[in-house]
Amino acid sequence: MKLNTNSNAYIIMYSAILVVIVAFLLAFVFQALKPMQDANVALDVKKQILYSLNIRDLDGAEAEAKYAEVVKQEAEKDGQKYYLCEIDGEDILVVSLKGMGLWGGISGYISIHGDETPTVYGAYFNHESETAGLGAEIKDSQAWQEKFIGKQIFDENGNVVLSVVKKVENPETQVDCVTGATLTSNGVDAMLKDCLKNVKPTKAEEE
């Protein structure tokens, strides 16, 4: 019996078989590449943590080695991650950050040092979909990230005073907004206050 390749039944069957084959191939490729993708994601996280420690421009192997050298302890509490690091004999606490920008999620890491008056050792911010040349500068502008270095984080009562503002009035605690990206900058400010309010400086969360 000769198949009628112009019939609706033949076209539907052919399409269904093709869809199944393509789906199988895509699933196979995804599973085959997943370990590599997971490794790349893990490496990117390590690089971001190193960026917050002012350690940049390392390739993959160098970043892995440096991370193993400086990160002494990792901990997590209430979904927030902490990394106790040591650089040149000094304890530095890296805190993960997560918040919302203008168009989507923003994130990053901030490193803290000093016991009596904790200050920012370094900072790195990331985003999902902020506008290139404007809000995306929180990630792309190393110069803006470096403005956080040395800023005081808490007042004498432990309240978070580190801020991102449109007009700097207290240079000891405030960083000016990214030009033309006030709403994204406000998101960074809110993220800092929310994610740092329960931080215990210079030690990882062990409870």
mmCIF file of C-alpha atoms in Angstrom:
data_model
loop_
_atom_site.group_PDB
_atom_site.id
_atom_site.type_symbol
_atom_site.label_atom_id
_atom_site.label_comp_id
_atom_site.label_asym_id
_atom_site.label_seq_id
_atom_site.Cartn_x
_atom_site.Cartn_y
_atom_site.Cartn_z
ATOM 1 C CA MET A 1 0.000 0.000 0.000
ATOM 2 C CA LYS A 2 1.461 3.299 -1.054
ATOM 3 C CA LEU A 3 1.465 6.103 1.513
ATOM 4 C CA ASN A 4 -0.324 9.250 0.568
ATOM 5 C CA THR A 5 2.267 11.848 1.508
ATOM 6 C CA ASN A 6 -0.220 14.610 0.857
ATOM 7 C CA SER A 7 -2.775 13.383 3.369
ATOM 8 C CA ASN A 8 -3.393 15.154 6.660
ATOM 9 C CA ALA A 9 -2.743 11.932 8.596
ATOM 10 C CA TYR A 10 0.705 11.499 7.039
ATOM 11 C CA ILE A 11 1.654 15.132 7.683
ATOM 12 C CA ILE A 12 0.510 14.934 11.319
ATOM 13 C CA MET A 13 2.356 11.646 11.922
ATOM 14 C CA TYR A 14 5.523 12.912 10.233
ATOM 15 C CA SER A 15 5.441 16.136 12.273
ATOM 16 C CA ALA A 16 4.881 14.248 15.527
ATOM 17 C CA ILE A 17 7.824 11.894 14.886
ATOM 18 C CA LEU A 18 10.035 14.845 13.973
ATOM 19 C CA VAL A 19 9.061 16.716 17.149
ATOM 20 C CA VAL A 20 9.844 13.651 19.301
ATOM 21 C CA ILE A 21 13.259 13.202 17.662
ATOM 22 C CA VAL A 22 14.175 16.873 18.037
ATOM 23 C CA ALA A 23 12.994 16.897 21.676
ATOM 24 C CA PHE A 24 15.092 13.810 22.412
ATOM 25 C CA LEU A 25 18.167 15.356 20.812
ATOM 26 C CA LEU A 26 17.718 18.620 22.722
ATOM 27 C CA ALA A 27 17.307 16.761 26.021
ATOM 28 C CA PHE A 28 20.408 14.696 25.297
ATOM 29 C CA VAL A 29 22.492 17.782 24.462
ATOM 30 C CA PHE A 30 21.222 19.589 27.570
ATOM 31 C CA GLN A 31 22.176 16.701 29.845
ATOM 32 C CA ALA A 32 25.551 16.321 28.157
ATOM 33 C CA LEU A 33 26.375 20.007 28.577
ATOM 34 C CA LYS A 34 24.875 20.485 32.053
ATOM 35 C CA PRO A 35 28.047 19.591 34.027
ATOM 36 C CA MET A 36 30.005 22.126 31.976
ATOM 37 C CA GLN A 37 27.293 24.764 32.432
ATOM 38 C CA ASP A 38 27.179 24.148 36.198
ATOM 39 C CA ALA A 39 30.966 24.450 36.394
ATOM 40 C CA ASN A 40 30.875 27.743 34.485
ATOM 41 C CA VAL A 41 28.175 29.117 36.798
ATOM 42 C CA ALA A 42 30.179 28.093 39.880
ATOM 43 C CA LEU A 43 33.315 29.714 38.455
ATOM 44 C CA ASP A 44 31.416 32.921 37.689
ATOM 45 C CA VAL A 45 30.213 33.090 41.310
ATOM 46 C CA LYS A 46 33.778 32.659 42.557
ATOM 47 C CA LYS A 47 34.989 35.406 40.237
ATOM 48 C CA GLN A 48 32.269 37.769 41.496
ATOM 49 C CA ILE A 49 33.313 37.107 45.090
ATOM 50 C CA LEU A 50 36.929 37.817 44.145
ATOM 51 C CA TYR A 51 35.823 41.019 42.382
ATOM 52 C CA SER A 52 34.277 42.163 45.666
ATOM 53 C CA LEU A 53 37.699 41.606 47.232
ATOM 54 C CA ASN A 54 39.287 43.816 44.541
ATOM 55 C CA ILE A 55 40.861 40.791 42.854
ATOM 56 C CA ARG A 56 40.173 40.950 39.109
ATOM 57 C CA ASP A 57 41.559 40.005 35.707
ATOM 58 C CA LEU A 58 42.142 36.322 36.495
ATOM 59 C CA ASP A 59 41.493 33.480 34.071
ATOM 60 C CA GLY A 60 39.552 30.398 35.129
ATOM 61 C CA ALA A 61 42.412 28.419 36.652
ATOM 62 C CA GLU A 62 43.852 31.483 38.390
ATOM 63 C CA ALA A 63 40.457 32.376 39.832
ATOM 64 C CA GLU A 64 39.923 28.853 41.159
ATOM 65 C CA ALA A 65 43.347 28.876 42.832
ATOM 66 C CA LYS A 66 42.925 32.362 44.307
ATOM 67 C CA TYR A 67 39.455 31.552 45.611
ATOM 68 C CA ALA A 68 40.785 28.449 47.360
ATOM 69 C CA GLU A 69 43.568 30.554 48.847
ATOM 70 C CA VAL A 70 41.545 33.447 50.273
ATOM 71 C CA VAL A 71 38.126 31.936 51.120
ATOM 72 C CA LYS A 72 38.436 30.118 54.424
ATOM 73 C CA GLN A 73 34.797 29.435 55.263
ATOM 74 C CA GLU A 74 31.410 29.469 53.550
ATOM 75 C CA ALA A 75 28.082 29.660 55.358
ATOM 76 C CA GLU A 76 24.421 30.297 54.600
ATOM 77 C CA LYS A 77 21.617 31.617 56.767
ATOM 78 C CA ASP A 78 18.049 32.465 55.711
ATOM 79 C CA GLY A 79 19.013 32.193 52.060
ATOM 80 C CA GLN A 80 21.914 34.631 52.366
ATOM 81 C CA LYS A 81 25.474 33.482 51.852
ATOM 82 C CA TYR A 82 28.570 34.556 53.754
ATOM 83 C CA TYR A 83 32.230 33.987 52.982
ATOM 84 C CA LEU A 84 34.931 34.473 55.595
ATOM 85 C CA CYS A 85 38.118 35.381 53.759
ATOM 86 C CA GLU A 86 41.677 36.210 54.669
ATOM 87 C CA ILE A 87 43.936 38.562 52.733
ATOM 88 C CA ASP A 88 47.387 39.523 53.998
ATOM 89 C CA GLY A 89 46.476 38.203 57.443
ATOM 90 C CA GLU A 90 43.275 40.259 57.704
ATOM 91 C CA ASP A 91 39.808 38.713 58.128
ATOM 92 C CA ILE A 92 37.307 40.010 55.589
ATOM 93 C CA LEU A 93 33.636 39.049 55.426
ATOM 94 C CA VAL A 94 31.951 38.848 52.007
ATOM 95 C CA VAL A 95 28.149 39.070 52.047
ATOM 96 C CA SER A 96 25.881 38.075 49.159
ATOM 97 C CA LEU A 97 23.322 40.646 47.992
ATOM 98 C CA LYS A 98 20.035 40.250 46.169
ATOM 99 C CA GLY A 99 17.389 42.837 45.262
ATOM 100 C CA MET A 100 15.371 44.452 42.480
ATOM 101 C CA GLY A 101 16.453 47.067 39.968
ATOM 102 C CA LEU A 102 14.349 48.976 37.460
ATOM 103 C CA TRP A 103 13.740 46.110 35.017
ATOM 104 C CA GLY A 104 14.610 42.988 36.971
ATOM 105 C CA GLY A 105 16.747 41.362 39.598
ATOM 106 C CA ILE A 106 20.042 42.805 40.785
ATOM 107 C CA SER A 107 22.636 41.080 42.922
ATOM 108 C CA GLY A 108 26.225 41.222 44.039
ATOM 109 C CA TYR A 109 28.725 40.842 46.837
ATOM 110 C CA ILE A 110 30.149 43.321 49.327
ATOM 111 C CA SER A 111 33.212 42.746 51.466
ATOM 112 C CA ILE A 112 33.567 44.156 54.973
ATOM 113 C CA HIS A 113 36.592 44.643 57.195
ATOM 114 C CA GLY A 114 37.336 46.323 60.500
ATOM 115 C CA ASP A 115 35.988 45.419 63.944
ATOM 116 C CA GLU A 116 35.056 48.608 65.768
ATOM 117 C CA THR A 117 34.086 50.622 62.686
ATOM 118 C CA PRO A 118 33.370 48.198 59.812
ATOM 119 C CA THR A 119 33.957 49.670 56.378
ATOM 120 C CA VAL A 120 33.621 48.450 52.808
ATOM 121 C CA TYR A 121 36.696 46.603 51.578
ATOM 122 C CA GLY A 122 35.246 46.160 48.078
ATOM 123 C CA ALA A 123 32.005 45.681 46.165
ATOM 124 C CA TYR A 124 30.693 44.082 43.010
ATOM 125 C CA PHE A 125 27.180 44.351 41.559
ATOM 126 C CA ASN A 126 25.370 42.432 38.837
ATOM 127 C CA HIS A 127 22.017 42.699 37.067
ATOM 128 C CA GLU A 128 19.624 40.729 34.889
ATOM 129 C CA SER A 129 18.177 43.329 32.534
ATOM 130 C CA GLU A 130 19.134 46.912 33.361
ATOM 131 C CA THR A 131 19.575 49.405 30.525
ATOM 132 C CA ALA A 132 22.972 49.390 28.807
ATOM 133 C CA GLY A 133 24.929 52.576 29.495
ATOM 134 C CA LEU A 134 22.597 53.527 32.351
ATOM 135 C CA GLY A 135 21.474 51.064 35.031
ATOM 136 C CA ALA A 136 23.825 48.402 33.658
ATOM 137 C CA GLU A 137 26.706 50.586 34.870
ATOM 138 C CA ILE A 138 26.269 49.085 38.342
ATOM 139 C CA LYS A 139 27.973 46.033 36.813
ATOM 140 C CA ASP A 140 29.990 47.521 33.952
ATOM 141 C CA SER A 141 31.598 50.448 35.784
ATOM 142 C CA GLN A 142 34.435 49.302 38.002
ATOM 143 C CA ALA A 143 35.026 52.957 38.861
ATOM 144 C CA TRP A 144 31.514 53.233 40.333
ATOM 145 C CA GLN A 145 31.935 50.036 42.334
ATOM 146 C CA GLU A 146 35.218 51.355 43.728
ATOM 147 C CA LYS A 147 33.403 54.391 45.158
ATOM 148 C CA PHE A 148 32.117 52.089 47.902
ATOM 149 C CA ILE A 149 35.601 51.265 49.175
ATOM 150 C CA GLY A 150 36.242 52.752 52.618
ATOM 151 C CA LYS A 151 32.622 53.761 53.250
ATOM 152 C CA GLN A 152 31.299 53.272 56.779
ATOM 153 C CA ILE A 153 28.525 50.663 56.891
ATOM 154 C CA PHE A 154 26.898 50.907 60.333
ATOM 155 C CA ASP A 155 26.248 53.655 62.869
ATOM 156 C CA GLU A 156 26.946 53.294 66.574
ATOM 157 C CA ASN A 157 23.618 51.486 67.047
ATOM 158 C CA GLY A 158 24.289 48.918 64.324
ATOM 159 C CA ASN A 159 21.902 50.472 61.803
ATOM 160 C CA VAL A 160 22.937 50.369 58.143
ATOM 161 C CA VAL A 161 24.008 53.845 57.070
ATOM 162 C CA LEU A 162 25.775 52.881 53.841
ATOM 163 C CA SER A 163 23.649 54.506 51.125
ATOM 164 C CA VAL A 164 23.386 55.270 47.431
ATOM 165 C CA VAL A 165 21.959 58.770 47.040
ATOM 166 C CA LYS A 166 21.304 61.364 44.369
ATOM 167 C CA LYS A 167 23.242 64.049 46.240
ATOM 168 C CA VAL A 168 26.076 63.095 48.577
ATOM 169 C CA GLU A 169 25.933 64.976 51.865
ATOM 170 C CA ASN A 170 27.969 62.573 53.997
ATOM 171 C CA PRO A 171 30.911 61.209 51.993
ATOM 172 C CA GLU A 172 31.813 58.828 54.810
ATOM 173 C CA THR A 173 28.673 56.739 54.278
ATOM 174 C CA GLN A 174 27.164 57.774 50.928
ATOM 175 C CA VAL A 175 27.857 56.958 47.267
ATOM 176 C CA ASP A 176 26.322 59.013 44.470
ATOM 177 C CA CYS A 177 23.836 57.425 42.065
ATOM 178 C CA VAL A 178 24.786 56.154 38.651
ATOM 179 C CA THR A 179 24.192 59.053 36.278
ATOM 180 C CA GLY A 180 20.821 58.715 34.552
ATOM 181 C CA ALA A 181 19.900 55.590 36.514
ATOM 182 C CA THR A 182 18.254 56.840 39.683
ATOM 183 C CA LEU A 183 15.749 53.987 39.977
ATOM 184 C CA THR A 184 18.384 51.280 39.523
ATOM 185 C CA SER A 185 20.578 53.091 42.048
ATOM 186 C CA ASN A 186 17.639 53.211 44.456
ATOM 187 C CA GLY A 187 17.385 49.448 44.020
ATOM 188 C CA VAL A 188 21.043 49.051 44.987
ATOM 189 C CA ASP A 189 20.455 51.257 48.044
ATOM 190 C CA ALA A 190 17.451 49.191 49.150
ATOM 191 C CA MET A 191 19.359 45.956 48.516
ATOM 192 C CA LEU A 192 22.261 47.084 50.699
ATOM 193 C CA LYS A 193 20.011 48.069 53.589
ATOM 194 C CA ASP A 194 17.980 44.862 53.402
ATOM 195 C CA CYS A 195 20.906 42.457 53.024
ATOM 196 C CA LEU A 196 23.264 44.088 55.537
ATOM 197 C CA LYS A 197 20.825 44.677 58.393
ATOM 198 C CA ASN A 198 21.539 41.313 60.053
ATOM 199 C CA VAL A 199 25.241 41.079 59.273
ATOM 200 C CA LYS A 200 27.802 40.361 61.963
ATOM 201 C CA PRO A 201 30.973 42.008 60.650
ATOM 202 C CA THR A 202 34.238 40.064 60.289
ATOM 203 C CA LYS A 203 32.775 36.638 61.054
ATOM 204 C CA ALA A 204 30.674 34.196 59.085
ATOM 205 C CA GLU A 205 27.259 33.180 60.316
ATOM 206 C CA GLU A 206 27.755 29.967 62.243
ATOM 207 C CA GLU A 207 24.526 29.660 64.211
#
